[in-house]
mmCIF file of C-alpha atoms in Angstrom:
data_model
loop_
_atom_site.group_PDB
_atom_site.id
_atom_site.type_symbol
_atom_site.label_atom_id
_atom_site.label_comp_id
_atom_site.label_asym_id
_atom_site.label_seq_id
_atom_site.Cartn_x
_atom_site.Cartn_y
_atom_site.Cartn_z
ATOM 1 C CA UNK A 296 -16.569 38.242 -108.671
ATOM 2 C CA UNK A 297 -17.692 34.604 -108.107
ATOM 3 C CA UNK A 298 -14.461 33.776 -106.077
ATOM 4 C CA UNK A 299 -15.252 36.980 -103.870
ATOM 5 C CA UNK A 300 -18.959 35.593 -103.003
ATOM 6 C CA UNK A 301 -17.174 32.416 -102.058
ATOM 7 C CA UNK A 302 -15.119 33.972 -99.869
ATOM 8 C CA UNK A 303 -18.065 35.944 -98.214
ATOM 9 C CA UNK A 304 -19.972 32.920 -97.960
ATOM 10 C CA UNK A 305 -16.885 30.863 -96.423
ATOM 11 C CA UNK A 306 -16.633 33.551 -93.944
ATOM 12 C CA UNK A 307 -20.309 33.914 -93.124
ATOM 13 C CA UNK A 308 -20.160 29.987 -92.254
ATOM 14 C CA UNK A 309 -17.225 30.437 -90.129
ATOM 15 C CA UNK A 310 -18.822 32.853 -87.834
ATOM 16 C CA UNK A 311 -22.212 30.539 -87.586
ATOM 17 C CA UNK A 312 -20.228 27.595 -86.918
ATOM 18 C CA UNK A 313 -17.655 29.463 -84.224
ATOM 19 C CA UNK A 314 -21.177 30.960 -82.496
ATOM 20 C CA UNK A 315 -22.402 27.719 -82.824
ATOM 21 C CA UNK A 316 -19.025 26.295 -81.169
ATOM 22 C CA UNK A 317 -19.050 29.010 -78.619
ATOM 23 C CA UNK A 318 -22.813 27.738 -77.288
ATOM 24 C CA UNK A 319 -22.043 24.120 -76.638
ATOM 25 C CA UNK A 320 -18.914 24.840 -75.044
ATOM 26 C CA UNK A 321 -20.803 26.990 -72.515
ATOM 27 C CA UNK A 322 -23.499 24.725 -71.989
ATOM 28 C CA UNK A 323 -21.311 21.707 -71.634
ATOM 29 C CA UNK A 324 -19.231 24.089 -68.597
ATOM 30 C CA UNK A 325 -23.063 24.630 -66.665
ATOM 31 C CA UNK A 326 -23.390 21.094 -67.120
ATOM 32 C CA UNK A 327 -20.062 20.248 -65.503
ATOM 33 C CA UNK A 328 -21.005 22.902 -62.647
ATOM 34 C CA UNK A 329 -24.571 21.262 -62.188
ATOM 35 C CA UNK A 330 -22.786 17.861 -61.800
ATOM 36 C CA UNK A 331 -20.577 19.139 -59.399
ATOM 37 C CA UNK A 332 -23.047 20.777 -57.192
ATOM 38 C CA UNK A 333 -25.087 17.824 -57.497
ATOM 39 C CA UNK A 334 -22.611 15.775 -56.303
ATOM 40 C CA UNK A 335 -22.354 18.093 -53.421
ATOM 41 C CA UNK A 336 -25.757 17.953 -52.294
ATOM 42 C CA UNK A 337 -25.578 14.598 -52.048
ATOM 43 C CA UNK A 338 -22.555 14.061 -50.180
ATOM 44 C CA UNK A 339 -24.922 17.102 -48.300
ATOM 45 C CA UNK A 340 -21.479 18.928 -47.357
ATOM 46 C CA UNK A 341 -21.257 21.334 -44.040
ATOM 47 C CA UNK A 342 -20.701 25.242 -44.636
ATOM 48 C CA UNK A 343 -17.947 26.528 -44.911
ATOM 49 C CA UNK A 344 -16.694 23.086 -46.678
ATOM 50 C CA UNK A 345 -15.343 22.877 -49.985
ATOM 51 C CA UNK A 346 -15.053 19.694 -52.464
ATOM 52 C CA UNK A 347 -11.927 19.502 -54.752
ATOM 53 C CA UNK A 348 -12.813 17.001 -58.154
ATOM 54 C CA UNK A 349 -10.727 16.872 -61.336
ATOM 55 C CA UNK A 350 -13.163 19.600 -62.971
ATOM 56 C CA UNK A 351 -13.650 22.033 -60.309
ATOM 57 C CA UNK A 352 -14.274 22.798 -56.821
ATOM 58 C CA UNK A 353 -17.810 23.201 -55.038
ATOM 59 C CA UNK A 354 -18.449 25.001 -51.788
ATOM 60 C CA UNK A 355 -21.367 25.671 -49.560
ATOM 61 C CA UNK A 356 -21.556 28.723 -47.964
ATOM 62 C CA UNK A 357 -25.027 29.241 -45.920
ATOM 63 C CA UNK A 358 -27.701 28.419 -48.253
ATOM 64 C CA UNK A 359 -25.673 28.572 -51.638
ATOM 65 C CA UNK A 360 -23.036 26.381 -53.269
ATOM 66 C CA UNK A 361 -20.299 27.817 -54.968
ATOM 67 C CA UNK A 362 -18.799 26.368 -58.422
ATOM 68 C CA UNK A 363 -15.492 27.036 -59.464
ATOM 69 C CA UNK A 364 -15.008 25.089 -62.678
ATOM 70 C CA UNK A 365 -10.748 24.759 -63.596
ATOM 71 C CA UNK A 366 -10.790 27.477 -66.265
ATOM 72 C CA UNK A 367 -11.924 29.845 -63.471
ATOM 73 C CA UNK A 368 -15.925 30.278 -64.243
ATOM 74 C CA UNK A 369 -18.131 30.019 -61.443
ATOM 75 C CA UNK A 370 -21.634 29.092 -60.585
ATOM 76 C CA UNK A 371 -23.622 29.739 -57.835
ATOM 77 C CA UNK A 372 -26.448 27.479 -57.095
ATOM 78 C CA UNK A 373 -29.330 28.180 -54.083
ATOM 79 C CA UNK A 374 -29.888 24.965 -51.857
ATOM 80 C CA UNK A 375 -34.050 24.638 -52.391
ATOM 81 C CA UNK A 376 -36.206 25.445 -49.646
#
């Protein structure tokens, strides 16, 4: 009885702490895009051009830049007016 509550509380944890795990990770890739596209905007590259770093590629097409971080998610940021 006791050692089956344990094991539903272990198990409860787990899944907080994989959610939990599963957050960061995706806010730590939109950071990596945002740094990337930063970077792009200040370089302020031409259309059609596309920036190769160790994270990712960005490239602008018409008023949008286009992140493609190395495990294949992508971003799309809109140049401000």
């Amino acid at each position: 009885m006791i050692l089956g509550l344990f094991a539903l509380v272990f198990a409860g944890q787990t899944v907080v702490y994989q959610a939990e795990i599963r957050a960061k990770q995706a806010i730590i890739q939109e950071d990596k895009a945002l740094v990337l596209y930063n970077l792009a905007r200040q370089n302020n590259i031409a259309n059609q051009v596309q920036l190769k770093f160790n994270i990712g590629t960005v490239e602008r097409q018409g008023d949008k830049y286009l992140v493609t971080l190395k495990n294949k998610r992508r971003f799309t940021y809109t140049v401000p007016q």
